[in-house]
C-alpha cells in the first residue's frame, strides 16, 4: 500500500472541524430536491437512495454546477453557498474534487494531461497528494500516454478518480466511483479513500448502491428518497431502518 | 511589403473597363519612352467615379460616360478646365460568326420578329453606357417597345459580347471596338450616328492632382502615338 | 506548383492574393471565435441585431458591402478619416483595405462554422474543468477551444477560399491597383474585359484552383491528424 | 414587414429573390447532405477532387462561375443543349437558371456546415442503432440526420443568405431580365451604378436586410426549440 | 412480478441448442484479444476479468461492431462470423440485444421512442417480449415522455436495458448492465434475466464485476485476463481458482 505524505500546512481559509452543513431546495422539471443534513466530524458521508432519488442532483449543487433555489452549503465552517446572504463561490474556487458518474475525461488530452489538469491549477503548497502515488494506487501507469477514447470503462473511471484526487481537494464528491472496478482494485482504492478522510480530515460525500461499501466506509449515512432525506445518522442507525433494508437488501442474491 | 506610395510621382489613371486594351498599350508606350511612371486601374466607370469622390489616389479619370464625369464635376472633384472629350465610339448590332441572319437597321425594322423567342444581349440600359446608347438608338428607330421584354441585360458590354459569342443570344448590341476584336462574332449592322447621342469618352485631371507628370500624360493621351493606338482598337479619336 | 511558368503579372497577383487572404483570415480569426462564442453561449438583449450584423456581408451583394466600406473606412469615411488623422493609418486603396474587405466578406462564414462547433461541445466537460479549478477564461482556452478545432479549421478554410475569390467588395472599396490591390480575381476581371483575354483568364482560374486545392488538402490532412490523435491510434 | 410601402419594382424583385432562394436551397439540400456525408465518412481515391470541386464556386470569382455555367448549362452549353433537346427544359435566361446559379454558389457553404456536424456525431449512437436492427440507410434517416439538425439549419441559413445576395454568377449566366431574373441584388446593383440611385439602392438594401433578419431569427427560434427538446425542459 | 408470454413460433433460422461457440483474435493498438470458449446449453455465461481485460472488446466483436482478425462466432448453431469462410453478418441482421457499458440512448428521442426503436424493427411474429411488461419491470413508466438528457444515471441504464430487451433478441449481450442500480431494482431485474435464459432459451453473455451476480446468475464463467481466457467452465470450477479469488474476493470489505 502506498503512503500519503502530509503537507497541508496552508490549506486556505478553512478551519478543520470537518463539518458538512447542507440545506438545499431546488425544483427541476417536476422533480424537486429538498434536503438538509449535517455531518460533524471527519469521515465519509454516504448518500444512499434509489435510482433517481436525487443523489447526483445534490452533489452537483454542492460542487457549484447547479444552483439551489434556496438553502446553504457550508464545508469546514466555510460557507460556499448561501441563497439568503447571496454567497455563491464559483466551482473553480471551491476546491472540491468531483468524480463524475459519467467520467468526463477530456478527449483531446492524454491520460497524463488529464491527470495534471487539476493538479497544475493548485498551488504547490496546497498539494497533499502526490502524482506517483495516485498513479500507482490506481494502476494507470501504462495508460499515461494514451488518449481516453480507447480506454476501457474501468480504466476511464480510474483516471477520473485520479484526476480529482490530484487537485488535493478540501472535500471529495464521489458519484459511484467504483461501480465498474473489479474487487481487487476496489480493495486498494477503498482504504485509500478511508485514509483520505481520516488522516487528512477531508470530508467525503460518497454515492453508492453497495451496502458493503456503506458498512465498511461510511461514518454517516444520508438516506434519500424522491429528493427528500428520509433519514440522516450513523451507519447502524440508518441501516437498521425497514425502508432502508427493503431498498438495499439482497433478497434475490441471498435467497 | 506594399507601402502606400500614393505620394510618389507615379501617375495613376482610373480608366473605364472598355478601354483596357488601348490604355494598357498607351501606358506601356509612355513608360517605354521613359516619359514617366504610370499605373492604370480599370473598373466600371461608376465604381471609379465613386472612388474618386471618396478620395481615391487617382490623377486622371477616363470615363466611358459623360454622366459620371458630370457627377465628379458637380462635386468639384475635377481640375477646372482639364475636361476633354477624348474618344468616340459606335454601337453595332452583332451576331455569332456562323449566324445566317440578315438584317438592315432602319426606322421600325423588325427586330422583334427576327429575335423570335430568343434574347437580345446588351448592357443594362439602366446603367451600362453601351446599353444606354443602345436603348436610345432603338427608341429613336421606334423598335424599343417591341423588344423590351426580349432584352437580356448584362452587367457590362463584355458579358453581352460573351452571350453572343456563345450563341446564347442570336443578336447583341455592343461597341464597335468590342466587335472589332472578338473573333467569334460579326457585325450585322451599325446604328446610325444620329439615332443616339454621340458616344463620348471624356477625360479629366482630378482636382488637386494636376502634377506636371499627370499633365504630361494627359498631353500624351491627346497626342499622335496614343491616337494610333486608340484607332487600332477601333475608337474614333475626336 | 511550378512557379517558373508564371508571368510576372500572374506571380504578382498570386502573391498579393495569398498575402491578402492570409491577413484577412489571421485578422478575423480572433474576433470571429469570440463572436461565435458569444452567439453560441450568451443571451442578451440585442443578440438578434449582432447576429444580423454578422450576416450582413453575406446577405448584401458584395458591391454594396464594398461601397459601405468606402463610406465608412475610406480616407474620407466616417471612421476612416478619423483613423487617418489620429494614426496616419488608412485602408484606402492599398492592400490593407483589400484585406479588410476580404475579412469582412469572409467573417460570417468563419463565425457560423465556429459557432456550430461550439454549440456541439459537451458542456459536461466544461463543468469538469471548473471543478478542477479552471476559471471561465482558462477553461475556454484549454477545453473549449481545442474541442472546437474542427470548426475552426472549417471556418478558416471557408474564409480563406472566400478571400481568394473576393472581387466585388474589394474592387469597389480599393479599386484595381496593380501591385497593391490587383489580386487574382481582379486581374481575372481585367482580362475578361479585354477581348482575347480568355487564355490569360483561364490561366488565372487554374492558379486560383490550384492554390485552393493545396489549402483544402492540407486542412484535410491536419484534420485527420488531429482526429487520429483524439480518437486513438486506430 | 409593411409591404404596402414598396414600389411594384421592389415587390417584384423581393418576390423573385425569395422564390429563387427558396428553390436554390430546397434543390441543393438533398445533394448537399449526401455529399457532406460522403466527404465526412468515406475514403475513396479521388476524394480530394470531389472536395475541390465542391469548393470551386467559393474559390473562383462569381463571374467566372457564371461563365462556366453558361458554358455547361446554357442552351448551347455542353449539358444544357442536350437537356434542351431531350426535354425542352432550359436554364437559359429564366428564373430556373438564377436558382441554379444561386444553388451552385451556396453549395459549398451548405456542404461544409453539414459535414462539420456529421463529423461531430457520436458514432457510438450509430452502432447502437445497428444492434437495434437499423440498416445503414434506416440509421442515417433516424439517427444521423436528426442529430445533425443544427448543422443542416446552419447550412440552410448560410445558403439562403448567400442566395439572397447572389449577383455575379446570376447576372453572367442569365442576365438581368425584369420579372424573370431581376432579383434584389441585381436591381440593387443597377441602382448603385446610376448617378442618383442611392436612395433607391438604400431601400433595396433595407429590404434585403429585413428578409435576412427574419430568416435568421426564425432559424434561431427553431434551433432553440429543438435544443430545448433534446436537452430537456430546462 | 411480471410474466413473460411465450410467442416464439417463428424465431428465424436458428435451432435452439443454445450453443455459443466463440473464437476470436484481434490486435488493437498494443493490446490483443485471443480467446475461445464454448458454452453449451441454455443459460447465462458470465464474462469476468479485471478492468481492461478485454470484456467489452469481445462483446463488441460478437455484436458485429468490430471485426476480429480471425476466428468465428456461432450462436445457436448459426454462424454470424467466420473469418475463413468470409462470413460476416452485419450487426442489424444478427438480432443480438446489446446493453452498452455507456448507455448510448438516442438524445433526440423520448424514452418512449428509444424503447420502440428496436422493437419496431422486429417482425411482430418474432417478438416474445411485451412493451408493458418491460416498462413495469424496469419502473420507467413515469419517464416515457422525457428525453434522455435529464435522466439520472440509473434511469438511463434501465431505459437502455429495456430498449435492447424489446428487440426480442436471440442473444443478449450485457456489459455491466446493473452497475448503477439499487439492490431492490436489481432484485427485480436479475430474475427476469435468469428467466429469459431459462424460459426462452436466449443465451446471455453477461459482464460483471460482482461475485454475487456470478454466483446467482451464471451457468458458465469465462475468466479473462489481458485479452486471453484463463479459464472457461462451470461456476464452481472457475470460482474455486486461486487467481479468480484474488481478483474477485473482498478482502477489505470482509476484513
Ligand atoms: N485502440 C486501442 N489501442 C490500444 N489499446 C486499446 C485500444 N482499444 C482498447 N484498448 C485496450 O484494450 C483493453 C481492453 O479494453 P476493454 O474495453 O475490452 O476492457 P474491459 O474488459 O471491458 O474493461 P472494463 O471492465 O474496464 O470495462 C484495455 O486495456 C484498453 O485500454
Ligand atoms: N430537468 C429535469 N426535469 C425533470 N426531471 C429531472 C430533471 N433533471 C433531473 N430530473 C430527475 O431528477 C431525479 C434525480 O436525478 P439524479 O440524477 O439526481 O438521480 P440519482 O439519485 O443520481 O440517480 P441514479 O442513482 O440513477 O444516478 C431523476 O428522477 C431525474 O429524472
Ligand atoms: Mg446519479
Ligand atoms: Mg468494458
Coordinates of N, CA, C and O in Angstrom, one line a residue, chain C residues 146-226:
Chain C
X146 N -9.7 23.7 -27.9 CA -9.2 22.5 -28.6 C -10.4 21.6 -29.1 O -10.2 21.0 -30.2
X147 N -11.5 21.5 -28.4 CA -12.5 20.7 -28.8 C -13.2 21.2 -30.1 O -13.8 20.5 -30.8
X148 N -13.1 22.5 -30.2 CA -13.7 23.2 -31.3 C -12.8 23.3 -32.6 O -13.2 23.8 -33.6
X149 N -11.7 22.7 -32.5 CA -10.7 22.7 -33.5 C -11.3 22.4 -34.9 O -11.0 23.1 -35.9
X150 N -12.1 21.3 -35.1 CA -12.6 21.1 -36.4 C -13.4 22.2 -37.0 O -13.4 22.5 -38.1
X151 N -14.2 22.9 -36.1 CA -15.0 24.0 -36.5 C -14.1 25.2 -36.9 O -14.4 25.9 -37.9
X152 N -13.1 25.4 -36.2 CA -12.2 26.5 -36.5 C -11.5 26.2 -37.9 O -11.4 27.1 -38.7
X153 N -11.1 25.0 -38.1 CA -10.5 24.6 -39.3 C -11.4 24.8 -40.5 O -11.1 25.4 -41.5
X154 N -12.6 24.3 -40.3 CA -13.6 24.6 -41.4 C -13.8 26.0 -41.6 O -13.9 26.5 -42.8
X155 N -14.0 26.8 -40.6 CA -14.1 28.2 -40.7 C -13.0 28.9 -41.4 O -13.2 29.7 -42.3
X156 N -11.8 28.5 -41.1 CA -10.6 29.1 -41.7 C -10.6 28.7 -43.2 O -10.3 29.6 -44.0
X157 N -10.9 27.5 -43.5 CA -10.9 27.1 -45.0 C -11.9 27.9 -45.7 O -11.7 28.4 -46.8
X158 N -13.1 28.0 -45.2 CA -14.2 28.7 -45.9 C -13.8 30.2 -46.0 O -13.9 30.8 -47.1
X159 N -13.2 30.8 -45.0 CA -12.8 32.2 -45.0 C -11.7 32.4 -46.0 O -11.7 33.3 -46.8
X160 N -10.7 31.4 -46.0 CA -9.6 31.6 -46.9 C -10.1 31.5 -48.4 O -9.7 32.3 -49.2
X161 N -10.9 30.5 -48.6 CA -11.4 30.3 -50.0 C -12.2 31.5 -50.4 O -12.1 32.0 -51.5
X162 N -13.1 32.0 -49.5 CA -13.9 33.2 -49.8 C -13.0 34.4 -50.1 O -13.3 35.1 -51.0
X163 N -11.9 34.5 -49.4 CA -11.0 35.6 -49.6 C -10.3 35.5 -50.9 O -10.1 36.5 -51.6
X164 N -10.0 34.3 -51.3 CA -9.3 34.1 -52.6 C -10.2 34.6 -53.7 O -9.6 35.0 -54.8
X165 N -11.5 34.4 -53.6 CA -12.4 34.8 -54.7 C -13.0 36.2 -54.5 O -13.8 36.6 -55.4
X166 N -12.6 36.9 -53.5 CA -13.2 38.1 -53.2 C -13.0 39.1 -54.4 O -11.8 39.4 -54.7
X167 N -14.1 39.7 -54.9 CA -13.9 40.6 -56.0 C -14.7 41.9 -55.8 O -14.2 43.0 -55.7
X168 N -16.0 41.7 -55.7 CA -16.9 42.8 -55.7 C -16.6 43.9 -54.7 O -16.5 45.1 -55.0
X169 N -16.5 43.4 -53.4 CA -16.3 44.4 -52.4 C -14.9 45.0 -52.5 O -14.7 46.2 -52.3
X170 N -13.9 44.2 -52.9 CA -12.6 44.7 -53.0 C -12.5 45.8 -54.1 O -11.9 46.9 -53.8
X171 N -13.0 45.5 -55.3 CA -12.8 46.5 -56.3 C -13.5 47.7 -56.1 O -13.1 48.8 -56.4
X172 N -14.7 47.6 -55.4 CA -15.4 48.8 -55.0 C -14.8 49.6 -54.0 O -14.8 50.8 -54.0
X173 N -14.2 49.0 -53.0 CA -13.6 49.7 -51.9 C -12.2 50.2 -52.2 O -11.9 51.4 -52.0
X174 N -11.3 49.4 -52.8 CA -9.9 49.8 -53.0 C -9.5 49.8 -54.5 O -8.3 49.9 -54.7
X175 N -10.5 49.6 -55.4 CA -10.2 49.7 -56.8 C -9.2 48.6 -57.3 O -9.0 47.6 -56.5
X176 N -8.8 48.8 -58.5 CA -7.9 47.8 -59.1 C -6.6 48.4 -59.4 O -6.3 49.0 -60.4
X177 N -5.7 48.2 -58.4 CA -4.4 48.9 -58.5 C -3.3 47.9 -58.5 O -3.1 47.1 -57.6
X178 N -2.6 47.9 -59.7 CA -1.6 46.8 -59.8 C -0.6 46.9 -58.7 O -0.1 48.0 -58.3
X179 N -0.2 45.7 -58.2 CA 0.8 45.7 -57.1 C 0.3 46.0 -55.8 O 0.9 45.8 -54.8
X180 N -0.9 46.6 -55.7 CA -1.5 46.9 -54.4 C -2.8 46.1 -54.1 O -2.9 45.4 -53.1
X181 N -3.7 46.2 -55.0 CA -5.0 45.5 -54.8 C -5.4 44.6 -56.0 O -6.5 44.1 -56.0
X182 N -4.5 44.5 -57.0 CA -4.9 43.6 -58.1 C -4.6 42.2 -57.7 O -3.6 41.6 -58.1
X183 N -5.5 41.6 -57.0 CA -5.5 40.2 -56.6 C -5.8 39.3 -57.8 O -6.2 39.8 -58.9
X184 N -5.8 38.0 -57.6 CA -6.1 37.1 -58.7 C -7.5 37.4 -59.3 O -7.6 37.5 -60.5
X185 N -8.6 37.5 -58.5 CA -9.9 37.7 -59.1 C -10.0 39.1 -59.8 O -10.6 39.2 -60.9
X186 N -9.2 40.0 -59.3 CA -9.3 41.3 -60.0 C -8.5 41.3 -61.3 O -8.9 41.9 -62.3
X187 N -7.4 40.7 -61.3 CA -6.6 40.5 -62.5 C -7.4 39.7 -63.5 O -7.5 40.0 -64.7
X188 N -8.2 38.7 -63.0 CA -9.0 37.9 -63.9 C -10.1 38.8 -64.5 O -10.4 38.7 -65.7
X189 N -10.7 39.7 -63.7 CA -11.7 40.6 -64.2 C -11.1 41.5 -65.3 O -11.7 41.6 -66.4
X190 N -9.9 42.0 -65.1 CA -9.3 42.8 -66.1 C -9.2 42.1 -67.4 O -9.4 42.6 -68.5
X191 N -8.7 40.8 -67.3 CA -8.6 40.0 -68.5 C -9.9 39.8 -69.2 O -10.0 39.8 -70.4
X192 N -10.9 39.5 -68.4 CA -12.2 39.3 -69.1 C -12.8 40.5 -69.8 O -13.6 40.4 -70.7
X193 N -12.3 41.7 -69.4 CA -12.7 42.9 -70.0 C -12.0 43.1 -71.3 O -12.3 44.0 -72.1
X194 N -10.9 42.4 -71.5 CA -10.1 42.5 -72.7 C -10.5 41.5 -73.7 O -10.5 40.3 -73.5
X195 N -10.9 41.9 -74.9 CA -11.2 40.9 -75.9 C -9.9 40.1 -76.1 O -8.8 40.6 -76.1
X196 N -10.0 38.8 -76.2 CA -8.9 38.0 -76.4 C -8.2 37.6 -75.1 O -7.1 37.0 -75.1
X197 N -8.7 38.0 -74.0 CA -8.1 37.8 -72.7 C -8.4 36.4 -72.1 O -7.9 36.0 -71.1
X198 N -9.2 35.6 -72.9 CA -9.7 34.3 -72.3 C -8.6 33.4 -71.9 O -8.6 32.8 -70.8
X199 N -7.5 33.3 -72.7 CA -6.5 32.3 -72.4 C -5.8 32.7 -71.0 O -5.6 31.9 -70.1
X200 N -5.5 34.0 -70.9 CA -4.9 34.5 -69.7 C -5.9 34.3 -68.5 O -5.5 33.9 -67.4
X201 N -7.2 34.6 -68.7 CA -8.1 34.4 -67.7 C -8.2 32.9 -67.2 O -8.2 32.6 -66.0
X202 N -8.1 32.0 -68.2 CA -8.1 30.6 -67.9 C -6.9 30.3 -67.0 O -7.1 29.5 -66.0
X203 N -5.7 30.8 -67.3 CA -4.6 30.5 -66.5 C -4.8 31.0 -65.1 O -4.4 30.3 -64.1
X204 N -5.3 32.2 -64.9 CA -5.5 32.7 -63.6 C -6.5 31.8 -62.8 O -6.4 31.6 -61.6
X205 N -7.6 31.4 -63.5 CA -8.5 30.4 -62.9 C -7.8 29.2 -62.4 O -8.0 28.8 -61.2
X206 N -7.0 28.7 -63.2 CA -6.3 27.4 -62.8 C -5.4 27.7 -61.6 O -5.3 26.9 -60.7
X207 N -4.7 28.9 -61.6 CA -3.9 29.2 -60.5 C -4.7 29.2 -59.2 O -4.4 28.7 -58.2
X208 N -5.9 29.9 -59.3 CA -6.7 30.0 -58.1 C -7.1 28.6 -57.6 O -7.1 28.3 -56.4
X209 N -7.5 27.8 -58.5 CA -8.0 26.5 -58.2 C -6.9 25.7 -57.5 O -7.1 25.0 -56.5
X210 N -5.7 25.8 -58.1 CA -4.6 25.0 -57.5 C -4.3 25.5 -56.1 O -4.1 24.7 -55.2
X211 N -4.2 26.8 -55.9 CA -4.0 27.3 -54.6 C -5.0 26.8 -53.6 O -4.7 26.3 -52.5
X212 N -6.3 26.9 -54.0 CA -7.4 26.4 -53.1 C -7.3 25.0 -52.8 O -7.4 24.5 -51.7
X213 N -6.9 24.2 -53.8 CA -6.8 22.7 -53.6 C -5.7 22.4 -52.6 O -5.8 21.6 -51.7
X214 N -4.6 23.2 -52.7 CA -3.5 22.9 -51.8 C -4.0 23.3 -50.4 O -3.8 22.5 -49.4
X215 N -4.7 24.4 -50.2 CA -5.2 24.8 -48.9 C -6.1 23.7 -48.3 O -6.0 23.3 -47.2
X216 N -7.1 23.3 -49.2 CA -8.1 22.4 -48.7 C -7.4 21.0 -48.3 O -7.7 20.5 -47.3
X217 N -6.5 20.6 -49.2 CA -5.9 19.3 -48.9 C -5.1 19.3 -47.6 O -5.1 18.4 -46.8
X218 N -4.4 20.4 -47.4 CA -3.6 20.5 -46.2 C -4.5 20.5 -45.0 O -4.2 19.9 -43.9
X219 N -5.6 21.2 -45.1 CA -6.5 21.3 -44.0 C -7.1 19.9 -43.7 O -7.3 19.5 -42.5
X220 N -7.4 19.1 -44.7 CA -7.9 17.8 -44.5 C -6.9 16.9 -43.8 O -7.2 16.1 -42.9
X221 N -5.6 17.1 -44.2 CA -4.6 16.3 -43.6 C -4.4 16.6 -42.1 O -4.4 15.8 -41.2
X222 N -4.5 17.9 -41.9 CA -4.4 18.4 -40.5 C -5.5 17.9 -39.7 O -5.4 17.4 -38.5
X223 N -6.7 17.9 -40.2 CA -7.9 17.5 -39.5 C -7.8 16.0 -39.2 O -8.1 15.5 -38.1
X224 N -7.4 15.2 -40.2 CA -7.2 13.8 -40.0 C -6.2 13.5 -38.8 O -6.5 12.7 -38.0
X225 N -5.1 14.2 -38.9 CA -4.1 14.0 -37.8 C -4.7 14.3 -36.4 O -4.5 13.5 -35.5
X226 N -5.4 15.4 -36.3 CA -6.0 15.7 -35.0 C -6.9 14.7 -34.6 O -7.0 14.3 -33.4

